[in-house]
XYZ file of C-alpha atoms in Angstrom:
514
model
C -1.370 -18.114 -5.130
C -4.273 -15.980 -6.213
C -3.673 -12.243 -5.883
C -6.515 -11.555 -3.443
C -5.834 -9.151 -0.590
C -7.078 -9.159 2.926
C -8.804 -6.033 4.120
C -7.138 -2.639 3.745
C -4.393 -1.674 6.182
C -5.016 2.055 5.775
C -8.047 4.104 4.739
C -7.781 7.857 4.202
C -11.127 9.609 4.562
C -11.807 13.164 3.388
C -14.574 13.820 5.925
C -14.984 17.403 4.676
C -13.766 19.727 1.930
C -13.998 22.844 4.111
C -10.670 24.352 5.114
C -9.489 27.703 6.527
C -6.256 27.487 4.522
C -5.517 27.989 0.839
C -2.687 25.518 0.310
C -1.109 25.831 -3.108
C -0.834 22.077 -3.610
C -4.233 20.890 -2.264
C -5.280 17.806 -4.243
C -8.866 18.188 -2.943
C -9.089 21.863 -3.917
C -10.550 22.477 -0.441
C -11.712 25.911 0.691
C -14.446 27.866 2.449
C -17.379 25.956 0.961
C -18.437 22.423 1.804
C -18.840 19.777 -0.880
C -22.393 19.196 -2.040
C -23.722 15.903 -0.693
C -21.094 15.331 2.008
C -21.784 12.251 4.165
C -23.969 12.943 7.212
C -23.148 11.806 10.754
C -25.333 8.704 10.456
C -23.813 7.915 7.065
C -20.339 8.364 8.564
C -21.221 5.826 11.264
C -22.408 3.461 8.532
C -19.110 3.892 6.671
C -17.222 2.984 9.848
C -19.341 -0.157 10.214
C -18.589 -1.045 6.597
C -14.842 -0.534 7.057
C -14.853 -2.582 10.267
C -16.401 -5.471 8.333
C -13.122 -5.779 6.367
C -10.803 -5.819 9.410
C -9.217 -3.307 11.755
C -7.330 -0.852 9.537
C -5.947 2.544 10.424
C -8.520 5.178 9.440
C -7.118 8.672 8.887
C -9.708 11.438 9.239
C -8.605 14.070 6.770
C -10.029 16.889 4.709
C -10.078 19.735 4.011
C -9.673 20.408 7.699
C -11.358 17.590 9.655
C -11.638 19.704 12.813
C -14.209 21.887 11.026
C -16.737 19.033 11.227
C -18.807 19.548 14.369
C -19.296 15.787 14.700
C -15.622 14.865 14.227
C -15.191 13.738 17.839
C -18.323 11.580 17.578
C -16.992 9.988 14.391
C -13.588 9.342 15.977
C -15.164 7.886 19.111
C -17.481 5.623 17.133
C -14.572 4.311 15.062
C -12.610 3.605 18.234
C -15.563 1.725 19.733
C -15.753 -0.408 16.569
C -12.119 -1.411 17.034
C -10.573 0.715 14.287
C -7.271 2.536 14.761
C -8.334 6.155 14.433
C -5.888 8.853 13.318
C -6.105 12.382 11.949
C -4.344 14.509 9.348
C -4.503 18.256 9.986
C -2.713 21.528 9.361
C -2.731 22.121 13.117
C -4.314 25.535 12.582
C -7.320 24.749 14.819
C -5.621 22.326 17.203
C -5.203 23.873 20.654
C -4.665 22.203 24.045
C -8.379 21.566 24.655
C -8.835 20.075 21.190
C -5.870 17.746 21.708
C -7.419 16.485 24.953
C -10.761 15.896 23.230
C -9.035 13.985 20.428
C -7.312 11.756 22.960
C -10.593 11.129 24.778
C -12.250 10.229 21.457
C -9.580 7.588 20.838
C -7.400 9.329 18.251
C -4.108 7.426 18.445
C -1.951 9.598 16.221
C -2.072 12.985 14.519
C -0.168 14.020 11.394
C 0.609 17.749 11.268
C 1.927 19.502 8.179
C 5.199 21.443 8.289
C 6.814 22.201 4.943
C 9.630 24.543 5.962
C 11.469 25.874 9.002
C 10.994 29.323 7.514
C 7.605 30.385 8.906
C 7.010 32.915 6.138
C 7.755 30.372 3.423
C 5.491 27.796 5.085
C 2.674 30.331 5.533
C 2.988 31.507 1.931
C 2.704 27.908 0.725
C -0.331 27.342 2.974
C -1.954 30.648 2.015
C -2.626 32.036 5.520
C -0.375 33.944 7.919
C 0.373 32.362 11.290
C -0.101 28.743 10.220
C 3.491 27.722 10.985
C 3.379 28.913 14.603
C 0.061 27.154 15.180
C 1.379 23.934 13.611
C 4.410 23.881 15.918
C 2.149 24.614 18.905
C -0.217 21.824 17.815
C 2.652 19.331 17.873
C 3.387 20.298 21.466
C -0.301 20.109 22.451
C -0.622 16.592 21.026
C 2.533 15.365 22.720
C 1.333 16.851 26.029
C -1.953 14.968 25.572
C -0.107 11.697 24.957
C -0.969 11.471 21.260
C 1.673 10.232 18.837
C 2.696 12.880 16.314
C 3.948 12.559 12.764
C 5.171 15.453 10.651
C 3.925 15.551 7.072
C 6.136 17.456 4.676
C 5.239 18.258 1.092
C 8.191 18.295 -1.278
C 7.852 20.670 -4.224
C 10.413 22.735 -6.099
C 10.133 25.828 -3.822
C 10.696 23.605 -0.760
C 13.328 21.124 -1.940
C 16.080 22.649 0.185
C 14.069 22.465 3.429
C 13.841 18.708 4.017
C 16.928 18.385 6.226
C 15.957 21.388 8.346
C 12.381 20.148 8.857
C 13.675 16.770 10.039
C 15.958 18.558 12.499
C 13.071 20.736 13.720
C 10.926 17.678 14.278
C 13.663 15.991 16.291
C 13.912 19.071 18.510
C 10.154 18.737 19.152
C 10.464 15.053 19.990
C 9.016 13.763 16.715
C 10.547 10.571 15.294
C 8.034 9.804 12.560
C 7.921 11.648 9.214
C 5.975 11.299 6.010
C 7.505 12.992 2.997
C 4.933 13.640 0.268
C 5.982 13.817 -3.375
C 2.741 15.325 -4.718
C 1.050 14.449 -7.947
C -0.061 17.435 -10.003
C -3.768 17.195 -9.327
C -6.236 19.631 -7.786
C -4.546 22.978 -7.109
C -1.116 21.380 -7.598
C -1.520 21.315 -11.376
C 1.295 23.305 -12.932
C 2.736 24.246 -9.539
C 6.062 22.540 -10.132
C 6.470 19.266 -8.280
C 10.050 18.987 -9.509
C 11.641 17.034 -12.327
C 12.256 13.271 -12.272
C 15.951 13.998 -11.726
C 15.268 16.250 -8.732
C 12.860 13.647 -7.423
C 15.447 10.843 -7.413
C 18.190 13.121 -6.048
C 15.993 14.063 -3.104
C 15.140 10.423 -2.417
C 18.852 9.617 -2.232
C 19.382 12.555 0.146
C 16.592 11.275 2.382
C 18.229 7.850 2.407
C 21.507 9.426 3.517
C 19.628 11.177 6.323
C 17.973 7.894 7.253
C 21.368 6.212 7.585
C 22.502 8.885 10.045
C 19.651 8.468 12.521
C 16.908 6.229 13.837
C 14.136 8.382 12.371
C 11.156 6.695 10.745
C 10.913 8.278 7.305
C 8.081 7.143 5.054
C 7.857 8.356 1.471
C 4.436 8.825 -0.109
C 3.811 8.782 -3.862
C 7.462 7.818 -4.300
C 7.290 4.100 -5.166
C 10.829 4.171 -6.602
C 12.065 4.643 -3.023
C 12.298 0.855 -2.613
C 14.365 0.434 -5.778
C 16.737 3.284 -4.886
C 17.135 1.898 -1.350
C 17.975 -1.536 -2.777
C 20.558 0.008 -5.087
C 22.116 1.779 -2.089
C 22.130 -1.424 -0.024
C 19.796 -0.005 2.639
C 17.412 -2.430 4.296
C 14.278 -1.541 6.235
C 11.562 -4.123 6.819
C 9.203 -1.277 7.746
C 9.124 0.050 4.182
C 6.144 -1.366 2.400
C 5.558 -2.021 -1.282
C 5.951 1.049 -3.484
C 2.487 2.033 -4.704
C -0.116 0.869 -2.179
C -3.196 2.110 -4.064
C -5.851 -0.646 -3.952
C -3.250 -3.050 -2.509
C -3.525 -2.112 1.167
C -4.766 1.468 0.914
C -7.646 3.494 -0.471
C -9.381 6.858 -0.063
C -13.011 7.670 0.742
C -14.098 11.026 -0.653
C -16.362 13.420 1.273
C -19.388 12.338 -0.776
C -18.739 8.603 -0.410
C -16.772 7.834 -3.568
C -14.021 5.249 -3.013
C -10.822 5.803 -4.992
C -7.479 3.973 -5.034
C -5.703 7.008 -3.582
C -6.334 10.757 -3.130
C -4.308 11.629 -6.231
C -6.187 9.203 -8.488
C -9.779 10.513 -8.752
C -11.206 7.431 -10.405
C -14.216 6.103 -8.506
C -14.498 2.388 -7.829
C -17.953 2.867 -6.302
C -19.846 4.851 -3.688
C -20.465 3.604 -0.142
C -23.976 5.036 -0.306
C -24.955 2.463 -2.924
C -22.329 -0.303 -2.646
C -20.936 -1.710 0.622
C -17.288 -0.847 1.183
C -16.190 -4.482 1.355
C -17.748 -5.184 -2.058
C -15.886 -2.230 -3.546
C -12.620 -3.312 -1.918
C -12.800 -6.955 -2.955
C -14.740 -6.859 -6.221
C -14.091 -3.535 -7.984
C -12.775 -4.020 -11.515
C -10.569 -0.968 -11.046
C -9.032 -2.226 -7.799
C -8.569 -5.710 -9.262
C -6.683 -4.252 -12.223
C -4.402 -2.214 -9.959
C -3.544 -5.385 -8.016
C -2.460 -7.203 -11.175
C 1.119 -6.360 -12.252
C 0.454 -8.134 -15.538
C -1.808 -5.213 -16.496
C 1.088 -2.740 -16.414
C 2.297 -1.480 -19.789
C 5.390 0.305 -21.075
C 8.602 -0.076 -19.140
C 6.637 -0.552 -15.883
C 5.230 -3.725 -17.413
C 8.657 -5.205 -18.100
C 10.450 -3.802 -15.049
C 12.215 -6.011 -12.521
C 10.710 -3.915 -9.714
C 7.136 -3.969 -10.920
C 5.822 -5.919 -7.899
C 7.806 -4.009 -5.261
C 7.444 -0.583 -6.877
C 4.668 -0.701 -9.444
C 5.210 2.928 -10.425
C 2.879 5.725 -9.359
C -0.481 4.881 -10.904
C -1.747 8.430 -10.340
C 1.156 9.925 -12.313
C 0.596 7.375 -15.051
C -3.069 8.390 -15.150
C -2.227 12.100 -15.146
C 0.274 11.502 -17.929
C -2.480 10.306 -20.251
C -3.582 13.064 -22.633
C -7.020 11.500 -23.061
C -8.068 11.632 -19.404
C -10.931 14.062 -18.734
C -11.497 15.858 -15.419
C -14.466 13.778 -14.319
C -15.343 10.770 -12.198
C -14.952 7.494 -14.068
C -17.171 4.489 -13.442
C -14.270 2.188 -12.576
C -14.886 -0.166 -15.514
C -11.696 -0.749 -17.468
C -13.094 -1.059 -20.978
C -10.590 -0.719 -23.838
C -12.124 2.622 -24.823
C -12.348 3.871 -21.230
C -9.716 6.440 -20.168
C -9.677 4.786 -16.745
C -7.509 2.130 -18.407
C -4.725 4.703 -18.433
C -3.911 3.789 -14.813
C -1.817 0.911 -16.198
C 0.553 3.113 -18.235
C 4.216 3.521 -17.331
C 5.125 6.068 -14.656
C 6.501 9.139 -16.492
C 8.555 10.172 -13.441
C 10.713 7.043 -13.343
C 14.199 7.209 -14.871
C 15.014 3.528 -14.396
C 15.456 1.323 -17.451
C 14.765 -2.422 -16.990
C 17.708 -4.713 -17.660
C 18.121 -7.916 -19.680
C 19.424 -11.305 -18.462
C 23.206 -11.781 -18.034
C 25.690 -14.457 -16.895
C 25.172 -13.639 -13.232
C 21.462 -14.276 -13.698
C 22.250 -17.693 -15.180
C 24.534 -18.514 -12.253
C 21.762 -17.506 -9.844
C 19.280 -19.783 -11.606
C 21.756 -22.655 -11.228
C 22.359 -21.924 -7.544
C 18.653 -21.755 -6.773
C 18.250 -25.339 -7.962
C 20.580 -26.578 -5.213
C 19.663 -27.124 -1.590
C 18.762 -24.044 0.438
C 21.509 -23.457 3.050
C 20.186 -24.072 6.568
C 21.688 -20.899 8.017
C 20.139 -17.705 9.459
C 20.656 -15.806 6.169
C 20.443 -18.350 3.340
C 20.264 -15.695 0.596
C 23.556 -14.198 1.756
C 25.099 -17.681 1.711
C 23.918 -18.223 -1.866
C 25.102 -14.770 -2.967
C 28.647 -14.972 -1.559
C 30.071 -17.610 -3.980
C 28.576 -15.637 -6.871
C 30.464 -12.494 -5.868
C 27.341 -10.407 -5.265
C 25.558 -9.022 -2.210
C 22.418 -10.417 -0.657
C 20.486 -7.323 -1.794
C 21.654 -7.729 -5.381
C 20.704 -11.404 -5.351
C 17.184 -10.625 -4.158
C 16.801 -7.744 -6.620
C 17.908 -9.955 -9.520
C 15.547 -12.725 -8.407
C 12.720 -10.191 -8.348
C 13.583 -9.030 -11.879
C 13.759 -12.622 -13.154
C 10.396 -13.287 -11.552
C 8.537 -10.354 -13.074
C 10.089 -11.047 -16.475
C 8.609 -14.555 -16.377
C 11.954 -16.385 -16.291
C 11.746 -17.354 -12.621
C 8.201 -18.414 -11.868
C 8.609 -18.835 -8.114
C 10.954 -20.007 -5.372
C 9.153 -22.450 -3.121
C 10.735 -24.433 -0.275
C 9.719 -28.086 -0.097
C 9.133 -29.156 3.495
C 8.608 -32.602 4.911
C 5.449 -31.503 6.692
C 5.142 -34.634 8.825
C 8.436 -33.779 10.524
C 6.863 -30.484 11.545
C 4.022 -32.332 13.229
C 1.561 -31.845 10.372
C 0.536 -35.466 10.123
C -2.423 -35.013 7.828
C -3.067 -32.976 4.690
C -5.814 -32.642 2.141
C -6.447 -30.943 -1.188
C -9.629 -28.862 -0.898
C -11.702 -27.540 -3.789
C -14.541 -25.047 -3.294
C -17.396 -24.320 -5.662
C -17.461 -20.499 -5.519
C -19.589 -18.069 -7.565
C -17.514 -15.921 -9.913
C -18.434 -12.692 -8.129
C -17.218 -14.046 -4.753
C -13.911 -15.649 -5.737
C -11.697 -12.798 -4.526
C -13.636 -12.334 -1.303
C -13.535 -16.051 -0.434
C -9.866 -16.341 -1.440
C -9.017 -13.474 0.913
C -10.679 -15.323 3.800
C -9.044 -18.667 2.953
C -5.584 -17.112 2.627
C -5.834 -15.864 6.213
C -5.500 -19.367 7.664
C -1.927 -20.492 8.514
C -2.944 -24.070 7.747
C -3.569 -23.128 4.085
C -1.031 -23.189 1.271
C -1.077 -23.312 -2.530
C -4.387 -21.540 -3.067
C -5.063 -21.514 -6.808
C -7.905 -20.255 -8.934
C -9.147 -22.584 -11.676
C -11.416 -21.953 -14.647
C -13.872 -24.512 -13.333
C -17.077 -24.590 -11.230
C -14.778 -25.584 -8.363
C -12.933 -22.296 -8.655
C -10.583 -22.392 -5.631
C -8.136 -25.231 -4.897
C -5.906 -25.144 -1.829
C -3.971 -27.419 0.507
C -4.839 -27.830 4.183
C -2.292 -29.333 6.595
C -2.826 -29.968 10.307
C -1.469 -32.097 13.180
C -4.577 -34.315 13.243
C -7.562 -35.133 11.085
C -9.832 -33.614 13.726
C -7.954 -30.307 13.559
C -8.070 -30.339 9.768
C -11.834 -30.895 9.893
C -12.187 -28.009 12.394
C -10.314 -25.597 10.127
C -12.322 -26.628 7.069
C -15.589 -26.245 8.995
C -14.548 -22.770 10.123
C -13.712 -21.765 6.535
C -17.117 -22.945 5.354
C -18.884 -21.121 8.187
C -17.096 -17.835 7.493
C -17.566 -17.992 3.732
C -21.084 -19.422 3.749
C -20.004 -22.209 1.374
C -22.170 -25.328 1.676
C -20.639 -28.713 2.465
C -22.136 -29.927 -0.797
C -19.873 -27.491 -2.652
C -16.606 -28.922 -1.276
C -14.227 -31.574 -2.566
C -12.011 -32.969 0.214
C -9.176 -35.070 -1.248
C -6.877 -36.389 1.543
C -3.199 -37.024 0.823
C -2.472 -40.757 0.604
C 1.120 -40.806 -0.673
C 3.466 -37.899 -1.487
C 5.951 -38.088 -4.371
C 8.723 -35.501 -4.784
C 10.848 -35.351 -7.952
C 14.289 -33.699 -7.925
C 15.068 -32.205 -11.366
C 17.900 -29.747 -12.138
C 18.597 -27.823 -15.351
C 22.128 -26.418 -15.532
C 22.396 -23.130 -17.429
C 25.638 -21.319 -16.673
C 27.982 -24.220 -17.472
C 27.036 -24.062 -21.146
C 28.511 -21.552 -23.606
C 25.853 -18.848 -23.845
C 28.029 -16.344 -25.659
C 28.593 -12.780 -24.480
C 26.411 -11.178 -21.788
């Protein structure tokens, strides 16, 4: 299936670069002065309209300090009225009881407040202003009293490595169950600050996993894509953990002046909302398209078995490139463009991809047999092989990204499910709209096998429905939403289905040593 996303799930928006604090790690290098050319109130409303055109994502109003914008409540209220899930990221320094009530009235659903240490002096020193810690703790209480969900954001850097456990305990005492642990990239004021070594990084991730096992806390790592791999190695499952690096996959950042970047730590512009609609940037940017394609990854990230679930930190890969200048890039990945450095291997990852072994061959044999009709079929396949379900899935992922295992697709007798009619549909789609149209088509549950072809009829997909009338309704709705003319459609109904059962045994042969 074509790698075309739906709309973003999360948009972080630096609504201002003004801030009363002087945080040592600030990626935005925020301070007393506002950015030149910051979006006006009317432009902010336009941005919200543009975001809403892609779906109903969570929009985090951030900064700088977002509460310094006089129109912040208007912006939050307008986003709420447009159906977006509005949230805020703040230091808590300006958040008193009255402000919390106004945020609730404006529709803010959740607030993330930064606490980096239980030692108030250490926290204040890191944030650059005395009294910040006490105000942050008070802000948590004000938000909870106002009925606003609270998340604690903690930044993990070498001076604060020992404080993670204590901050989690403090949050629990305040009634907070949701935490975001930031592993910062050395950008902005964080350059040279000491984000920790790769070894310290992985050790801390394992410690967080141990803490996770002991409680029902919701702990979400940020800029730590290896978290998924380390969790798999430890046998810890959590369906709430998303893919490793989300930049341009389900997440992006809007800068104070309207530039859209994959994430706050990767200052490479894919376009500006003042000149290009947000949905065009999201769906059609060359930069975003490249970040969505794991085949563009190079180095060990390109051959890694976790490249589609981790992907490495693209911002660290970019920062690790000696040729990258401190400037906005145009988002075009030309061979001589330093923006192409986003596809390099992540210098913070210690994992070395593995080669194929006998267990892999046995797995490939087992996958050619019938899928067990049990609640956990992967566990049933893994047991006779002497491995765990997690190891089976991890090995399958590695075989997939290495090109050995192309896909695992169940074959259903659709008529037994009540899908009495099916048709192969081909759409004539302009090149510059393929990703946008594919994203719309992929949203229909009646659609499967959506492929892109190098042909005027660029998209080919299967439609299945209980009746011909229902199939026609779905196709008509797709055409209406995409604006594709009926003259640009091939509708090829299924007349007779043929299924061929072919098996290639691998493990039974003598393949020599592992």
